[in-house]
Tab-separated table of C-alpha atoms in Angstrom:
chain	number	residue	atom	x	y	z
B	93	MET	CA	75.146	124.213	78.436
B	94	PRO	CA	76.926	120.824	78.591
B	95	VAL	CA	79.011	120.347	81.736
B	96	PRO	CA	82.710	119.430	81.239
B	97	ILE	CA	84.020	116.487	83.269
B	98	LEU	CA	87.648	117.190	84.214
B	99	MET	CA	90.578	114.915	84.969
B	100	PRO	CA	90.530	114.931	88.805
B	101	ALA	CA	93.508	115.149	91.167
B	102	LEU	CA	93.184	111.852	93.035
B	103	SER	CA	96.373	112.024	95.103
B	104	PRO	CA	98.560	114.784	96.540
B	105	THR	CA	101.368	114.066	94.052
B	106	MET	CA	99.186	113.628	90.971
B	107	GLU	CA	99.897	116.061	88.119
B	108	GLU	CA	98.613	113.847	85.323
B	109	GLY	CA	96.972	110.467	84.997
B	110	LYS	CA	96.046	107.708	82.607
B	111	LEU	CA	92.410	107.128	81.730
B	112	ALA	CA	92.375	103.378	82.329
B	113	ALA	CA	88.706	102.694	81.491
B	114	TRP	CA	85.334	104.313	80.924
B	115	LEU	CA	82.498	102.600	82.791
B	116	VAL	CA	79.802	104.512	80.878
B	117	ALA	CA	79.262	105.055	77.165
B	118	GLU	CA	78.037	108.042	75.185
B	119	GLY	CA	74.281	108.315	75.608
B	120	ASP	CA	74.195	106.619	79.030
B	121	GLU	CA	72.310	108.263	81.867
B	122	VAL	CA	74.646	109.360	84.677
B	123	ARG	CA	73.626	109.877	88.299
B	124	ALA	CA	75.595	112.069	90.697
B	125	GLY	CA	77.888	109.875	92.785
B	126	ALA	CA	77.926	107.036	90.242
B	127	VAL	CA	81.318	105.612	89.233
B	128	ILE	CA	81.960	106.602	85.621
B	129	ALA	CA	85.671	105.904	85.012
B	130	GLU	CA	88.880	104.380	86.328
B	131	ILE	CA	91.954	106.640	86.468
B	132	GLU	CA	95.495	105.323	86.898
B	133	THR	CA	97.437	107.753	89.075
B	134	ASP	CA	101.096	107.703	90.053
B	135	LYS	CA	100.222	105.153	92.757
B	136	ALA	CA	97.023	103.255	92.008
B	137	THR	CA	94.003	102.771	89.782
B	138	MET	CA	91.088	104.607	91.363
B	139	GLU	CA	87.391	105.041	90.617
B	140	VAL	CA	85.980	108.439	89.668
B	141	GLU	CA	82.478	109.497	90.681
B	142	ALA	CA	80.230	111.800	88.672
B	143	VAL	CA	79.606	115.164	90.318
B	144	ASP	CA	76.508	116.066	88.263
B	145	GLU	CA	73.531	114.237	86.838
B	146	GLY	CA	72.762	114.061	83.140
B	147	ARG	CA	73.481	112.064	80.004
B	148	MET	CA	76.982	111.279	78.762
B	149	GLY	CA	77.168	113.453	75.672
B	150	ARG	CA	80.694	113.042	74.408
B	151	ILE	CA	83.843	111.245	75.567
B	152	LEU	CA	86.803	113.478	74.724
B	153	ILE	CA	89.671	111.302	75.954
B	154	ALA	CA	89.673	107.641	74.970
B	155	ALA	CA	90.380	104.847	77.458
B	156	GLY	CA	94.054	103.892	77.530
B	157	THR	CA	95.254	107.451	76.884
B	158	GLU	CA	98.253	108.327	79.025
B	159	ALA	CA	99.569	111.644	80.377
B	160	VAL	CA	96.296	113.527	80.732
B	161	ARG	CA	96.945	116.559	82.924
B	162	VAL	CA	94.810	117.335	85.944
B	163	ASN	CA	91.831	119.646	85.116
B	164	THR	CA	91.856	118.646	81.436
B	165	PRO	CA	88.298	118.063	80.073
B	166	ILE	CA	87.832	114.336	79.487
B	167	ALA	CA	84.105	114.263	78.673
B	168	LEU	CA	81.007	116.433	78.263
B	169	LEU	CA	77.787	115.779	80.182
B	170	LEU	CA	74.426	116.836	78.730
B	171	GLU	CA	71.976	118.192	81.273
B	172	GLU	CA	68.293	117.338	81.263
B	173	GLY	CA	66.624	118.618	78.102
B	174	GLU	CA	69.839	119.480	76.268
B	175	GLU	CA	70.326	118.288	72.710
B	176	PRO	CA	73.540	116.784	71.281
B	177	SER	CA	73.839	119.803	68.977
B	178	ALA	CA	75.022	121.795	71.995
B	179	LEU	CA	78.142	119.639	72.249
B	180	ASP	CA	80.086	121.161	69.355
B	181	THR	CA	80.037	124.642	70.873
B	182	ALA	CA	80.825	123.295	74.346
B	183	LEU	CA	83.730	121.216	73.042
B	184	GLU	CA	85.770	124.178	71.844
B	185	THR	CA	85.066	126.128	75.028
B	186	ALA	CA	85.967	123.215	77.310
B	187	LEU	CA	89.246	122.385	75.612
B	188	GLU	CA	90.386	126.008	75.846
B	189	THR	CA	90.237	125.918	79.654
B	190	ALA	CA	92.929	123.288	80.301
B	191	PRO	CA	95.793	121.547	78.471
B	192	VAL	CA	96.067	117.940	77.399
B	193	ALA	CA	99.698	116.907	77.928
B	194	GLY	CA	100.474	113.962	75.726
B	195	ALA	CA	96.801	112.983	75.352
B	196	GLN	CA	94.762	112.742	72.170
B	197	VAL	CA	91.127	113.704	71.742
B	198	SER	CA	89.044	110.724	70.655
B	199	GLU	CA	89.378	110.327	66.876
B	200	THR	CA	85.603	110.165	66.469
B	201	GLN	CA	85.248	113.733	67.720
B	202	PRO	CA	86.299	117.111	66.269
B	203	LYS	CA	89.793	118.127	67.285
B	204	PRO	CA	90.626	121.787	67.991
B	205	ALA	CA	93.257	123.397	65.778
B	206	ASP	CA	95.145	124.821	68.712
B	207	VAL	CA	95.284	123.951	72.406
B	208	SER	CA	96.559	126.425	74.968
B	209	PRO	CA	99.959	125.223	76.297
B	210	GLU	CA	99.196	126.154	79.893
B	211	PRO	CA	96.071	125.688	82.016
B	212	ARG	CA	94.074	128.761	82.864
B	213	PRO	CA	93.438	129.327	86.562
B	214	ALA	CA	90.149	127.989	87.821
B	215	THR	CA	87.498	130.642	88.430
B	216	THR	CA	85.446	130.534	91.606
B	217	LEU	CA	81.769	130.692	90.692
B	218	GLN	CA	78.765	131.988	92.599
B	219	SER	CA	77.818	130.771	96.046
B	220	ALA	CA	76.388	127.263	96.215
B	221	ARG	CA	73.483	128.575	98.316
B	222	PRO	CA	70.816	130.396	96.307
B	223	ALA	CA	69.772	133.852	97.433
B	224	ASN	CA	66.538	132.522	98.950
B	225	GLY	CA	68.443	129.904	100.947
B	226	ALA	CA	66.232	127.133	99.610
B	227	ARG	CA	68.936	124.668	98.620
B	228	ILE	CA	72.665	124.020	98.814
B	229	PHE	CA	74.049	122.593	95.577
B	230	ALA	CA	76.763	120.037	96.374
B	231	SER	CA	77.895	116.712	94.965
B	232	PRO	CA	77.085	113.563	96.972
B	233	LEU	CA	80.820	112.969	97.534
B	234	ALA	CA	81.265	116.536	98.820
B	235	ARG	CA	78.342	116.059	101.207
B	236	ARG	CA	79.814	112.825	102.591
B	237	ILE	CA	83.236	114.388	103.132
B	238	ALA	CA	81.672	117.466	104.740
B	239	GLU	CA	79.759	115.255	107.163
B	240	GLN	CA	82.885	113.267	108.044
B	241	LYS	CA	85.015	116.389	108.602
B	242	GLY	CA	82.367	118.555	110.223
B	243	VAL	CA	82.341	121.217	107.485
B	244	ASP	CA	79.248	123.449	107.159
B	245	LEU	CA	78.321	123.516	103.465
B	246	ALA	CA	76.307	126.696	103.933
B	247	GLY	CA	79.500	128.683	104.408
B	248	LEU	CA	81.272	127.429	101.268
B	249	THR	CA	81.531	128.876	97.777
B	250	GLY	CA	81.374	126.179	95.132
B	251	SER	CA	83.908	125.950	92.319
B	252	GLY	CA	81.998	123.320	90.343
B	253	PRO	CA	79.628	123.909	87.434
B	254	ARG	CA	77.067	126.634	88.258
B	255	GLY	CA	78.519	127.068	91.730
B	256	ARG	CA	78.094	123.457	92.833
B	257	ILE	CA	80.216	122.542	95.865
B	258	VAL	CA	82.618	119.732	94.978
B	259	LYS	CA	85.083	117.565	96.885
B	260	ALA	CA	87.986	120.029	96.487
B	261	ASP	CA	85.960	122.848	98.066
B	262	VAL	CA	85.206	120.789	101.175
B	263	GLU	CA	88.781	119.522	101.524
B	264	ALA	CA	90.117	123.071	101.188
B	265	ALA	CA	87.764	124.245	103.942
B	266	ALA	CA	88.822	121.361	106.187
B	267	ALA	CA	92.558	121.819	105.509
B	268	PRO	CA	94.887	123.024	108.307
B	269	THR	CA	95.604	126.747	108.597
B	270	ALA	CA	98.653	128.537	107.237
B	271	ALA	CA	100.836	126.961	109.935
B	272	HIS	CA	100.733	123.817	107.814
B	273	PRO	CA	100.472	124.991	104.208
B	274	GLU	CA	99.829	122.507	101.432
B	275	THR	CA	102.843	121.920	99.233
B	276	ALA	CA	102.687	122.177	95.471
B	277	PRO	CA	103.294	119.033	93.383
B	278	THR	CA	107.012	118.347	93.069
B	279	PRO	CA	108.287	119.300	89.598
B	280	MET	CA	110.630	117.076	87.652
B	281	PRO	CA	114.236	117.892	88.614
B	282	ALA	CA	116.320	119.951	86.218
B	283	SER	CA	118.409	117.794	83.902
B	284	PRO	CA	119.708	117.845	80.331
B	285	SER	CA	116.921	117.966	77.745
B	286	SER	CA	115.880	114.801	75.940
B	287	GLU	CA	117.226	116.283	72.708
B	288	THR	CA	120.635	116.923	74.294
B	289	VAL	CA	120.878	113.376	75.627
B	290	ALA	CA	119.595	111.815	72.386
B	291	ALA	CA	122.236	113.712	70.416
B	292	LEU	CA	124.954	111.883	72.345
B	293	TYR	CA	123.632	108.550	71.075
B	294	GLN	CA	122.507	109.498	67.585
B	295	ASP	CA	124.694	106.811	66.021
B	296	ARG	CA	123.382	104.043	68.323
B	297	ARG	CA	120.158	102.047	68.189
B	298	TYR	CA	117.847	102.563	71.143
B	299	GLU	CA	114.206	102.388	72.184
B	300	GLU	CA	112.458	105.342	73.815
B	301	VAL	CA	110.492	104.384	76.936
B	302	PRO	CA	108.007	107.096	77.970
B	303	LEU	CA	107.774	107.895	81.681
B	304	ASP	CA	104.512	106.780	83.238
B	305	PRO	CA	103.100	108.741	86.208
B	306	MET	CA	104.663	106.359	88.743
B	307	ARG	CA	108.176	106.658	87.312
B	308	ARG	CA	107.867	110.455	87.081
B	309	THR	CA	106.870	110.632	90.745
B	310	VAL	CA	109.682	108.292	91.852
B	311	ALA	CA	112.217	110.364	89.894
B	312	ALA	CA	110.996	113.681	91.280
B	313	ARG	CA	110.499	112.700	94.917
B	314	LEU	CA	113.702	110.732	95.395
B	315	THR	CA	115.829	113.336	93.602
B	316	GLU	CA	114.289	115.917	95.909
B	317	ALA	CA	115.019	113.665	98.897
B	318	LYS	CA	118.715	113.278	98.098
B	319	GLN	CA	119.057	117.015	97.427
B	320	THR	CA	117.171	118.315	100.460
B	321	VAL	CA	117.338	115.644	103.180
B	322	PRO	CA	120.662	115.421	105.098
B	323	HIS	CA	121.131	111.637	105.044
B	324	PHE	CA	123.554	109.734	107.224
B	325	TYR	CA	123.954	105.971	107.481
B	326	LEU	CA	124.402	103.497	110.340
B	327	ARG	CA	125.367	99.866	109.682
B	328	ARG	CA	125.036	96.723	111.767
B	329	SER	CA	125.117	92.948	111.294
B	330	VAL	CA	122.429	90.684	112.740
B	331	THR	CA	122.994	87.073	113.826
B	332	LEU	CA	119.976	85.237	112.418
B	333	GLY	CA	120.364	81.738	113.883
B	334	PRO	CA	117.792	82.055	116.709
B	335	LEU	CA	115.297	83.843	114.443
B	336	LEU	CA	115.546	81.229	111.692
B	337	ASP	CA	115.074	78.413	114.221
B	338	LEU	CA	112.017	80.101	115.740
B	339	ARG	CA	110.562	80.850	112.311
B	340	ARG	CA	110.943	77.215	111.273
B	341	ARG	CA	109.153	75.972	114.410
B	342	MET	CA	106.368	78.553	114.154
B	343	ASN	CA	105.727	77.858	110.468
B	344	GLY	CA	105.396	74.161	111.271
B	345	ALA	CA	102.817	74.953	113.935
B	346	LEU	CA	100.937	77.458	111.744
B	347	GLU	CA	100.878	75.369	108.574
B	348	GLY	CA	97.342	74.185	109.210
B	349	ARG	CA	96.109	77.793	109.468
B	350	GLY	CA	97.606	78.789	106.131
B	351	ILE	CA	100.098	81.213	107.692
B	352	LYS	CA	103.744	81.247	106.629
B	353	LEU	CA	105.972	83.773	108.354
B	354	SER	CA	108.775	85.449	106.421
B	355	VAL	CA	111.961	86.987	107.780
B	356	ASN	CA	110.489	90.324	106.695
B	357	ASP	CA	107.540	89.810	109.070
B	358	PHE	CA	110.000	89.540	111.969
B	359	ILE	CA	111.827	92.673	110.769
B	360	ILE	CA	108.574	94.666	110.640
B	361	ARG	CA	107.644	93.500	114.128
B	362	ALA	CA	111.126	94.330	115.453
B	363	ALA	CA	111.016	97.836	113.959
B	364	ALA	CA	107.525	98.502	115.349
B	365	LEU	CA	108.595	97.503	118.868
B	366	ALA	CA	111.865	99.440	118.636
B	367	LEU	CA	109.991	102.635	117.689
B	368	GLN	CA	107.952	102.241	120.873
B	369	GLU	CA	111.125	101.824	122.927
B	370	VAL	CA	112.851	104.798	121.257
B	371	PRO	CA	109.903	107.178	120.760
B	372	GLU	CA	112.116	110.165	119.943
B	373	ALA	CA	112.941	108.431	116.638
B	374	ASN	CA	109.285	107.720	115.804
B	375	ALA	CA	108.955	111.077	114.075
B	376	VAL	CA	108.820	112.971	110.779
B	377	TRP	CA	110.130	116.314	109.551
B	378	ALA	CA	107.337	118.886	109.069
B	379	GLY	CA	109.231	121.895	107.706
B	380	ASP	CA	109.315	124.096	110.786
B	381	ARG	CA	108.750	121.405	113.417
B	382	ILE	CA	109.075	117.694	114.186
B	383	LEU	CA	106.001	115.488	114.588
B	384	ARG	CA	106.376	112.564	117.013
B	385	PHE	CA	103.874	109.721	116.958
B	386	ALA	CA	102.372	107.413	119.525
B	387	ALA	CA	101.761	104.520	117.111
B	388	SER	CA	104.327	102.661	115.002
B	389	ASP	CA	103.157	103.112	111.398
B	390	VAL	CA	105.691	101.157	109.336
B	391	ALA	CA	105.921	101.498	105.558
B	392	VAL	CA	107.285	98.530	103.611
B	393	ALA	CA	108.642	98.833	100.061
B	394	VAL	CA	106.934	96.510	97.554
B	395	ALA	CA	108.333	96.154	94.024
B	396	VAL	CA	105.789	96.357	91.186
B	397	ASP	CA	106.121	96.555	87.416
B	398	GLY	CA	107.598	99.944	86.574
B	399	GLY	CA	108.283	101.118	90.126
B	400	LEU	CA	107.456	100.503	93.758
B	401	PHE	CA	104.856	101.169	96.430
B	402	THR	CA	105.345	101.614	100.157
B	403	PRO	CA	102.084	100.468	101.778
B	404	VAL	CA	101.859	101.423	105.444
B	405	LEU	CA	101.142	98.900	108.196
B	406	ARG	CA	99.412	101.110	110.754
B	407	ASP	CA	99.609	100.448	114.508
B	408	ALA	CA	102.140	97.716	113.750
B	409	GLU	CA	103.193	97.533	117.413
B	410	THR	CA	99.744	96.089	118.256
B	411	LEU	CA	100.005	93.239	115.719
B	412	GLY	CA	101.338	89.764	116.390
B	413	LEU	CA	103.576	88.096	113.836
B	414	GLY	CA	100.653	86.238	112.263
B	415	ASP	CA	98.675	89.457	111.873
B	416	VAL	CA	101.707	91.239	110.426
B	417	SER	CA	102.123	88.440	107.882
B	418	GLN	CA	98.488	88.394	106.756
B	419	LYS	CA	98.028	92.167	106.615
B	420	MET	CA	101.300	92.651	104.755
B	421	LYS	CA	100.419	89.981	102.180
B	422	ALA	CA	97.056	91.668	101.563
B	423	LEU	CA	98.666	95.095	101.155
B	424	ALA	CA	101.359	93.710	98.827
B	425	ASP	CA	98.732	91.980	96.653
B	426	ARG	CA	96.722	95.197	96.318
B	427	ALA	CA	99.911	97.151	95.606
B	428	ARG	CA	100.859	94.835	92.730
B	429	ALA	CA	97.322	95.136	91.361
B	430	ARG	CA	97.555	98.942	91.823
B	431	ARG	CA	94.420	98.886	93.939
B	432	LEU	CA	95.747	100.552	97.087
B	433	ALA	CA	93.669	103.383	98.513
B	434	PRO	CA	95.643	106.584	99.278
B	435	ALA	CA	95.211	105.996	103.030
B	436	GLU	CA	97.063	102.687	102.606
B	437	TYR	CA	100.282	104.155	101.172
B	438	GLN	CA	100.418	107.694	102.583
B	439	GLY	CA	101.979	108.592	105.916
B	440	GLY	CA	104.121	106.349	108.089
B	441	SER	CA	107.098	107.486	110.127
B	442	PHE	CA	109.519	104.653	109.331
B	443	ALA	CA	110.165	102.465	106.301
B	444	ILE	CA	111.754	99.117	105.465
B	445	SER	CA	113.293	98.130	102.132
B	446	ASN	CA	114.409	94.501	101.837
B	447	LEU	CA	116.476	93.392	98.836
B	448	GLY	CA	117.771	90.239	100.494
B	449	MET	CA	115.577	88.045	98.307
B	450	TYR	CA	117.513	89.383	95.290
B	451	GLY	CA	120.844	88.332	96.767
B	452	ILE	CA	121.921	91.888	97.662
B	453	GLU	CA	124.307	91.766	100.628
B	454	SER	CA	123.927	95.417	101.697
B	455	PHE	CA	122.809	98.767	100.321
B	456	ASP	CA	121.832	102.310	101.350
B	457	ALA	CA	118.168	103.242	100.938
B	458	VAL	CA	116.855	106.746	100.168
B	459	ILE	CA	114.518	108.278	102.749
B	460	ASN	CA	110.997	109.036	101.494
B	461	PRO	CA	110.061	112.458	102.953
B	462	PRO	CA	108.559	113.383	105.333
B	463	GLN	CA	109.634	110.108	106.965
B	464	ALA	CA	112.862	110.412	108.936
B	465	ALA	CA	114.384	106.925	108.578
B	466	ILE	CA	114.440	103.819	106.414
B	467	LEU	CA	116.018	100.427	107.137
B	468	ALA	CA	117.786	98.726	104.218
B	469	VAL	CA	117.943	94.935	104.665
B	470	GLY	CA	120.353	92.648	102.845
B	471	ALA	CA	120.523	88.885	102.390
B	472	GLY	CA	121.397	86.503	105.189
B	473	ALA	CA	124.529	84.484	104.497
B	474	GLU	CA	126.647	81.967	106.367
B	475	GLY	CA	130.147	83.034	107.280
B	476	PRO	CA	132.871	82.648	109.884
B	477	VAL	CA	132.464	84.435	113.228
B	478	ALA	CA	134.522	84.508	116.397
B	479	VAL	CA	132.627	83.394	119.520
B	480	ASP	CA	134.551	83.612	122.815
B	481	GLY	CA	137.811	83.207	120.946
B	482	THR	CA	136.548	80.216	118.948
B	483	LEU	CA	135.911	80.272	115.223
B	484	ALA	CA	132.364	79.248	114.284
B	485	VAL	CA	129.924	79.489	111.382
B	486	ALA	CA	126.813	81.684	111.685
B	487	THR	CA	124.157	83.199	109.437
B	488	ARG	CA	124.525	86.965	109.421
B	489	MET	CA	122.432	89.709	107.799
B	490	ALA	CA	123.606	93.264	107.080
B	491	VAL	CA	121.222	96.156	107.819
B	492	THR	CA	121.721	99.882	107.136
B	493	LEU	CA	119.653	102.614	108.767
B	494	SER	CA	119.374	105.823	106.729
B	495	CYS	CA	118.486	108.783	108.975
B	496	ASP	CA	117.369	112.364	108.401
B	497	HIS	CA	119.810	114.338	110.555
B	498	ARG	CA	117.225	117.089	111.094
B	499	VAL	CA	115.122	114.626	113.116
B	500	ILE	CA	117.470	111.858	114.256
B	501	ASP	CA	120.981	112.536	115.534
B	502	GLY	CA	123.732	109.922	115.405
B	503	ALA	CA	123.333	108.654	118.969
B	504	LEU	CA	119.539	108.463	118.642
B	505	GLY	CA	119.808	106.569	115.359
B	506	ALA	CA	122.335	104.169	116.921
B	507	THR	CA	119.961	103.554	119.840
B	508	LEU	CA	117.070	102.803	117.476
B	509	LEU	CA	119.158	100.427	115.343
B	510	ALA	CA	120.462	98.652	118.439
B	511	ALA	CA	116.873	98.090	119.605
B	512	ILE	CA	115.917	96.616	116.220
B	513	VAL	CA	118.947	94.309	116.220
B	514	ALA	CA	118.261	93.194	119.813
B	515	HIS	CA	114.733	92.076	118.885
B	516	LEU	CA	115.964	90.204	115.820
B	517	GLU	CA	118.702	88.393	117.756
B	518	GLU	CA	116.366	87.567	120.685
B	519	PRO	CA	113.144	86.906	118.730
B	520	LEU	CA	111.266	85.166	121.550
B	521	GLY	CA	110.694	88.582	123.111
B	522	MET	CA	108.627	89.583	120.071
B	523	LEU	CA	106.037	86.920	120.882
B	524	VAL	CA	104.975	88.662	124.086
């Protein structure tokens, strides 16, 4: 019987995705482990590997279709020796097993009269090891992950077609025990229905803009953050004169190497060093405990069309300013192209959001759980200051530290912010 290819869950927050492109056509031979499609998740465009071998029998969801829910059939794969006539029967069966939210079946194919509104729970199939123990049926990707994580495939029950062990089976076996349960995808927060809101503006002209996966995730996660994370805010001003002078001299010296340092590079470096000096603040909230880290993994907000990414600069305390600049530029470029791997934007214990380049003087940033703090950076501006009783002009920059009070108390947050400010006002120390 033809094997259904399902919309995979490619990130922890993914509930639905957009089928960006098919890399195979109907009739093409498909090998297990070969890349067959590109899926746009809430964070990036990622490649999808085939789990089984066969011939692409029918593409059910056309490229460019948005809002395809996880576990929805997107194609049917013919096994060796199967004829295309088997596809019509398989099509109806496959589409009954999972919903298509907002997606359309390809117009060239038959369309079922009714689609179940809710997905049916997945059924665990027979053991991947045959009774005679001759062979373990597992996808190439599952085998690679099992080898990396030290999982014995012989002890697993496969949930793929005909009991084949797939990636999800291996990851479930390698997952932490009940002390660290996986969390379900965050639902959209309760709010007035679209019909209720539209009724308020029925006499006005407007354009409806559908929510893409990224905007849905931003809306859900940040609403959850403001409702569940006890934020408090600490504010300081930074005198930028010494930093701007040092940056100007360093950029002159580095011009021949193609490196141009930004103020943001100095801020990242300052935060990474401060987290080492105040290790109690280098932590995240983990539900029933606090996790403190040895390394400074700093996330930096990057604006993209339709939303934002927060790529993580790992082990930032070990990087010089030039390395920070080059690595951050590479991450930002991949973020804007939506080509970040999950490992490049997940995790981090501290974040930075800089709106100074937009002329914003100061603002309060929302913490991205499970991180415990985020630094909001405003624009530097010249203004009058009093120095030893004398009025002078200096360039000052406002910064606001948002803290999760479950992890960081007021005095601890003040100590961390003071350490960041000290590095920015005495930037020569960051060169050591």
